[in-house]
Amino acid sequence: MINIFTDEYFMKKALQEAEMAFEKGEIPVGAVVVVNNIVIARSHNLTELLNDVTAHAEMQAITASANYLGGKYLKDCTLYVTVEPCQMCAGALYWSQITKVVYGATDEHRGYVKMGTKLHPKTVVVSGVMADEASELMKRFFAERRK
Amino acid sequence: MINIFTDEYFMKKALQEAEMAFEKGEIPVGAVVVVNNIVIARSHNLTELLNDVTAHAEMQAITASANYLGGKYLKDCTLYVTVEPCQMCAGALYWSQITKVVYGATDEHRGYVKMGTKLHPKTVVVSGVMADEASELMKRFFAERRK
C-alpha cells in the first residue's frame, strides 16, 4: 500500500500556511502539527498583525496543539514548519518535549542550529523537506519588500 | 533627592507576581515591564493553568507590553523577572530588542546563560537583584511539591 502521509504531504500544508502569511505581508513561515496523520493545528507567522514578536507560526502551533490535546506535552506530535525554528521557538519546542520536528529551509543567520539552542533529547529532527519551495517564498517576500 | 525607583523597587513587584503564581500551584516566577518608572505589564507563570509551555511570565509580559505600546519592539523598556529567563524567553527578548533585563535568581540548569542563548546586542543585563528572595520562593515551592 502506498503511504500518502509522507513528510512532503504535511509540509505542503505548512507551505499553504506560509503563503497565507505572505499574502498578509507577514514573513512567510507556516506550520502544522500532526498526530497519527491528523492535522491538529495549523498556523502562520502573525508578528506584524498582532504587533507581537512572540507570534511565530511555531509558537501558535504549540499553544493550539496543547489546547487540542488537553495537555502541555506534545507527545506523539510532529511539527512541520517551512523554515528552521529560531531560538525562541526551539526553546518552546524543548519545553513541549515534542516527538518530531520537520523543517524545510535552513536559517543560516538566526536558526536554532547556528544559535546553539537545544531541543529536548527526545525530539527527532528532519530537515530540508521541500526546502527549495520554502526558501523561494522567503526570497520572493524580501525581494518584493525591497522594491 | 532619593530615587525610590530602584531595581529592588520593581523587583519586589515581580516577586509579588511570583507569589501569586505560587498560590496557584504554578512554578513561582513573576515579571513586570517598566518604562519611565511606570509598570506597563505584570505577569506570572501560568503554564499549568493554561496547559501551555509557552505561558512563562516573560512571554506574557512581552506580549502585554507590545500591546500597551502599540508596537512590537520594547524600546526603553526594562523587564524585571524573578528568575533567569530560559532559552525560549531569552529568544523572545532577543526579537523584542528590549533595552534592559533585570533578573533575580540564576537558573543553573535551564537558564539562558548556561544554555548559550543570545540576547539582542542592544540589551543590558543586570542579574542577582533580590536573588535570595526569588530563590527561596522556588525552593519552598519544590519542597512542598515533594511532600
Short mmCIF file of C-alpha atoms in Angstrom, two decimals:
data_model
loop_
_atom_site.label_atom_id
_atom_site.label_comp_id
_atom_site.label_asym_id
_atom_site.label_seq_id
_atom_site.Cartn_x
_atom_site.Cartn_y
_atom_site.Cartn_z
CA MET A 1 0.00 0.00 0.00
CA ILE A 2 1.23 3.43 -0.85
CA ASN A 3 1.65 5.75 2.13
CA ILE A 4 0.34 9.14 1.09
CA PHE A 5 1.11 10.63 4.52
CA THR A 6 4.71 11.47 3.80
CA ASP A 7 6.67 14.38 5.27
CA GLU A 8 6.15 16.15 1.93
CA TYR A 9 2.39 15.72 2.22
CA PHE A 10 2.26 17.60 5.52
CA MET A 11 4.96 20.09 4.58
CA LYS A 12 2.74 21.14 1.66
CA LYS A 13 0.10 22.09 4.20
CA ALA A 14 2.66 24.11 6.13
CA LEU A 15 3.63 25.81 2.86
CA GLN A 16 -0.01 26.72 2.25
CA GLU A 17 0.06 28.43 5.65
CA ALA A 18 3.28 30.22 4.72
CA GLU A 19 1.56 31.51 1.57
CA MET A 20 -1.27 32.86 3.71
CA ALA A 21 1.30 34.75 5.78
CA PHE A 22 2.86 36.08 2.56
CA GLU A 23 -0.48 37.44 1.37
CA LYS A 24 -0.88 39.34 4.66
CA GLY A 25 2.56 40.92 4.40
CA GLU A 26 3.96 38.68 7.11
CA ILE A 27 7.35 36.94 6.82
CA PRO A 28 6.11 33.75 5.13
CA VAL A 29 6.55 30.93 7.61
CA GLY A 30 3.85 28.31 8.11
CA ALA A 31 3.42 25.32 10.38
CA VAL A 32 1.18 22.36 11.05
CA VAL A 33 1.18 19.83 13.89
CA VAL A 34 0.25 16.23 13.13
CA VAL A 35 -0.70 13.28 15.36
CA ASN A 36 -1.44 9.89 13.80
CA ASN A 37 -1.62 11.51 10.37
CA ILE A 38 -4.24 14.00 11.56
CA VAL A 39 -3.51 17.73 11.45
CA ILE A 40 -4.40 19.11 14.90
CA ALA A 41 -3.04 22.65 14.45
CA ARG A 42 -2.16 24.98 11.59
CA SER A 43 -0.71 28.43 11.85
CA HIS A 44 1.40 31.07 10.18
CA ASN A 45 3.52 33.94 11.30
CA LEU A 46 1.46 36.88 12.58
CA THR A 47 4.06 39.14 14.19
CA GLU A 48 3.01 42.20 12.18
CA LEU A 49 -0.74 41.80 12.51
CA LEU A 50 -0.52 41.10 16.24
CA ASN A 51 2.37 43.50 16.86
CA ASP A 52 3.99 40.74 18.83
CA VAL A 53 7.43 39.21 18.35
CA THR A 54 6.23 36.01 20.02
CA ALA A 55 3.58 35.32 17.34
CA HIS A 56 5.76 32.99 15.24
CA ALA A 57 3.99 30.13 13.46
CA GLU A 58 5.59 27.53 15.73
CA MET A 59 4.55 29.27 18.97
CA GLN A 60 0.94 29.43 17.88
CA ALA A 61 1.07 25.81 16.72
CA ILE A 62 2.43 24.68 20.10
CA THR A 63 -0.28 26.55 22.02
CA ALA A 64 -3.05 25.33 19.72
CA SER A 65 -1.86 21.71 19.87
CA ALA A 66 -1.67 21.70 23.66
CA ASN A 67 -5.16 23.14 23.73
CA TYR A 68 -6.42 20.43 21.38
CA LEU A 69 -4.70 17.65 23.32
CA GLY A 70 -5.69 18.99 26.74
CA GLY A 71 -2.10 18.67 27.96
CA LYS A 72 1.02 20.71 27.55
CA TYR A 73 3.40 17.98 26.36
CA LEU A 74 3.27 17.27 22.65
CA LYS A 75 3.76 13.52 22.86
CA ASP A 76 3.47 11.68 19.52
CA CYS A 77 3.24 15.02 17.74
CA THR A 78 5.20 16.12 14.69
CA LEU A 79 5.64 19.81 13.92
CA TYR A 80 6.11 20.66 10.25
CA VAL A 81 7.47 24.15 9.74
CA THR A 82 8.63 25.68 6.48
CA VAL A 83 11.71 27.40 7.91
CA GLU A 84 14.14 26.31 10.65
CA PRO A 85 12.90 27.46 14.09
CA CYS A 86 14.62 30.36 15.89
CA GLN A 87 15.96 30.34 19.47
CA MET A 88 12.58 31.21 20.93
CA CYS A 89 10.65 28.56 19.03
CA ALA A 90 13.29 25.89 19.60
CA GLY A 91 13.19 26.81 23.30
CA ALA A 92 9.41 26.38 23.34
CA LEU A 93 9.74 23.06 21.48
CA TYR A 94 12.26 21.99 24.13
CA TRP A 95 9.68 22.54 26.87
CA SER A 96 6.95 20.78 24.86
CA GLN A 97 9.07 17.60 24.58
CA ILE A 98 7.66 17.22 21.07
CA THR A 99 8.37 13.86 19.43
CA LYS A 100 9.46 15.09 15.98
CA VAL A 101 10.26 18.34 14.20
CA VAL A 102 10.41 18.52 10.40
CA TYR A 103 11.58 21.75 8.83
CA GLY A 104 12.18 22.99 5.31
CA ALA A 105 14.64 25.78 4.65
CA THR A 106 17.66 26.42 6.86
CA ASP A 107 18.00 29.84 8.51
CA GLU A 108 21.74 30.42 8.35
CA HIS A 109 21.61 33.55 10.46
CA ARG A 110 19.04 33.10 13.17
CA GLY A 111 18.16 29.42 13.05
CA TYR A 112 18.42 27.44 16.27
CA VAL A 113 21.21 25.23 14.95
CA LYS A 114 23.54 28.16 14.28
CA MET A 115 22.46 29.83 17.53
CA GLY A 116 23.16 26.67 19.53
CA THR A 117 19.67 26.29 21.05
CA LYS A 118 18.94 22.86 22.48
CA LEU A 119 15.85 20.83 21.62
CA HIS A 120 14.66 18.12 24.01
CA PRO A 121 16.81 14.97 23.84
CA LYS A 122 13.63 13.00 22.93
CA THR A 123 12.97 15.09 19.82
CA VAL A 124 13.85 13.69 16.39
CA VAL A 125 14.68 16.31 13.75
CA VAL A 126 14.34 16.04 9.97
CA SER A 127 15.49 19.00 7.88
CA GLY A 128 15.42 20.06 4.25
CA VAL A 129 11.91 18.82 3.39
CA MET A 130 10.66 20.98 0.48
CA ALA A 131 13.40 23.42 1.42
CA ASP A 132 13.51 24.95 -2.07
CA GLU A 133 9.82 25.88 -2.01
CA ALA A 134 10.07 27.40 1.48
CA SER A 135 13.24 29.27 0.62
CA GLU A 136 11.83 30.56 -2.67
CA LEU A 137 8.81 32.01 -0.84
CA MET A 138 11.09 33.79 1.67
CA LYS A 139 13.30 35.20 -1.12
CA ARG A 140 10.28 36.42 -3.07
CA PHE A 141 8.92 38.10 0.07
CA PHE A 142 12.11 40.02 0.81
CA ALA A 143 12.64 40.89 -2.86
CA GLU A 144 9.15 42.45 -3.01
CA ARG A 145 9.77 44.32 0.23
CA ARG A 146 12.90 45.92 -1.13
CA LYS A 147 11.01 47.30 -4.12
CA MET B 1 16.57 63.62 46.16
CA ILE B 2 16.25 59.96 46.97
CA ASN B 3 15.38 57.76 44.00
CA ILE B 4 12.79 55.28 45.16
CA PHE B 5 12.59 53.67 41.73
CA THR B 6 15.48 51.30 42.18
CA ASP B 7 15.83 47.86 40.62
CA GLU B 8 14.82 46.45 44.02
CA TYR B 9 11.62 48.52 43.98
CA PHE B 10 10.45 46.94 40.72
CA MET B 11 11.82 43.50 41.52
CA LYS B 12 9.58 43.49 44.61
CA LYS B 13 6.62 43.86 42.27
CA ALA B 14 7.88 40.94 40.19
CA LEU B 15 8.22 38.93 43.43
CA GLN B 16 4.61 39.71 44.30
CA GLU B 17 3.67 38.23 40.93
CA ALA B 18 5.82 35.16 41.67
CA GLU B 19 3.93 34.72 44.94
CA MET B 20 0.65 34.81 43.04
CA ALA B 21 1.96 32.01 40.83
CA PHE B 22 2.99 30.06 43.94
CA GLU B 23 -0.52 30.31 45.39
CA LYS B 24 -1.94 28.86 42.16
CA GLY B 25 0.44 25.89 42.21
CA GLU B 26 2.49 27.33 39.36
CA ILE B 27 6.30 27.39 39.37
CA PRO B 28 6.73 30.76 41.11
CA VAL B 29 8.21 33.14 38.56
CA GLY B 30 6.94 36.69 38.21
CA ALA B 31 7.72 39.61 35.92
CA VAL B 32 6.98 43.27 35.37
CA VAL B 33 7.90 45.58 32.50
CA VAL B 34 8.74 49.20 33.26
CA VAL B 35 9.03 52.30 31.05
CA ASN B 36 9.99 55.64 32.60
CA ASN B 37 9.35 54.21 36.07
CA ILE B 38 5.82 53.16 35.12
CA VAL B 39 4.81 49.49 35.22
CA ILE B 40 3.17 48.71 31.87
CA ALA B 41 2.84 44.94 32.29
CA ARG B 42 2.82 42.41 35.10
CA SER B 43 2.53 38.66 34.80
CA HIS B 44 3.36 35.36 36.36
CA ASN B 45 3.91 31.87 35.13
CA LEU B 46 0.67 30.16 34.05
CA THR B 47 1.89 27.01 32.31
CA GLU B 48 -0.28 24.69 34.44
CA LEU B 49 -3.47 26.72 34.36
CA LEU B 50 -3.24 27.31 30.62
CA ASN B 51 -1.76 23.90 29.84
CA ASP B 52 0.79 25.69 27.72
CA VAL B 53 4.57 25.52 27.93
CA THR B 54 4.81 28.94 26.30
CA ALA B 55 2.94 30.70 29.14
CA HIS B 56 6.05 31.78 31.04
CA ALA B 57 5.87 35.10 32.89
CA GLU B 58 8.29 36.76 30.46
CA MET B 59 6.37 35.71 27.34
CA GLN B 60 3.15 37.14 28.69
CA ALA B 61 4.96 40.32 29.78
CA ILE B 62 6.44 40.80 26.29
CA THR B 63 3.05 40.35 24.60
CA ALA B 64 1.27 42.63 27.07
CA SER B 65 3.94 45.34 26.78
CA ALA B 66 3.84 45.34 22.99
CA ASN B 67 0.07 45.60 23.20
CA TYR B 68 0.33 48.55 25.59
CA LEU B 69 2.97 50.29 23.48
CA GLY B 70 1.24 49.59 20.17
CA GLY B 71 4.49 48.31 18.69
CA LYS B 72 6.41 45.10 18.90
CA TYR B 73 9.84 46.46 19.87
CA LEU B 74 10.31 47.09 23.58
CA LYS B 75 12.40 50.23 23.27
CA ASP B 76 13.18 51.97 26.60
CA CYS B 77 11.62 49.04 28.44
CA THR B 78 13.09 47.13 31.34
CA LEU B 79 11.91 43.62 32.15
CA TYR B 80 12.21 42.57 35.79
CA VAL B 81 11.90 38.83 36.25
CA THR B 82 12.48 36.90 39.45
CA VAL B 83 14.37 34.01 37.83
CA GLU B 84 16.82 33.95 34.92
CA PRO B 85 14.98 33.53 31.60
CA CYS B 86 15.08 30.20 29.73
CA GLN B 87 16.07 29.69 26.07
CA MET B 88 12.54 30.43 24.85
CA CYS B 89 12.12 33.63 26.84
CA ALA B 90 15.63 34.87 26.04
CA GLY B 91 14.89 34.15 22.38
CA ALA B 92 11.69 36.21 22.61
CA LEU B 93 13.60 39.01 24.37
CA TYR B 94 16.13 38.89 21.53
CA TRP B 95 13.38 39.60 18.98
CA SER B 96 11.87 42.34 21.16
CA GLN B 97 15.19 44.26 21.24
CA ILE B 98 14.36 45.16 24.84
CA THR B 99 16.60 47.83 26.38
CA LYS B 100 17.27 46.17 29.75
CA VAL B 101 16.66 42.88 31.53
CA VAL B 102 16.99 42.57 35.30
CA TYR B 103 16.69 39.14 36.84
CA GLY B 104 16.93 37.72 40.31
CA ALA B 105 17.93 34.10 40.86
CA THR B 106 20.19 32.23 38.45
CA ASP B 107 18.86 29.04 36.84
CA GLU B 108 21.96 26.87 36.75
CA HIS B 109 20.30 24.14 34.71
CA ARG B 110 18.00 25.74 32.18
CA GLY B 111 18.87 29.43 32.31
CA TYR B 112 19.76 31.13 29.03
CA VAL B 113 23.34 31.85 30.12
CA LYS B 114 24.16 28.17 30.67
CA MET B 115 22.22 27.22 27.53
CA GLY B 116 24.09 29.77 25.44
CA THR B 117 21.07 31.68 24.16
CA LYS B 118 21.82 35.11 22.73
CA LEU B 119 20.03 38.28 23.78
CA HIS B 120 20.00 41.28 21.43
CA PRO B 121 23.33 43.16 21.39
CA LYS B 122 21.42 46.30 22.50
CA THR B 123 20.13 44.67 25.67
CA VAL B 124 21.78 45.49 29.02
CA VAL B 125 21.54 42.73 31.64
CA VAL B 126 21.63 43.05 35.43
CA SER B 127 21.48 39.85 37.47
CA GLY B 128 21.21 38.87 41.11
CA VAL B 129 18.68 41.53 42.20
CA MET B 130 16.81 40.10 45.21
CA ALA B 131 18.11 36.70 44.13
CA ASP B 132 17.77 35.21 47.62
CA GLU B 133 14.07 36.04 47.85
CA ALA B 134 13.37 34.63 44.36
CA SER B 135 15.43 31.53 45.01
CA GLU B 136 13.82 30.95 48.41
CA LEU B 137 10.36 31.02 46.84
CA MET B 138 11.41 28.46 44.21
CA LYS B 139 12.96 26.17 46.85
CA ARG B 140 9.86 26.38 49.02
CA PHE B 141 7.67 25.52 46.03
CA PHE B 142 9.62 22.40 45.08
CA ALA B 143 9.97 21.32 48.74
CA GLU B 144 6.17 21.48 49.17
CA ARG B 145 5.66 19.59 45.91
CA ARG B 146 7.84 16.73 47.08
CA LYS B 147 5.76 16.27 50.23
#
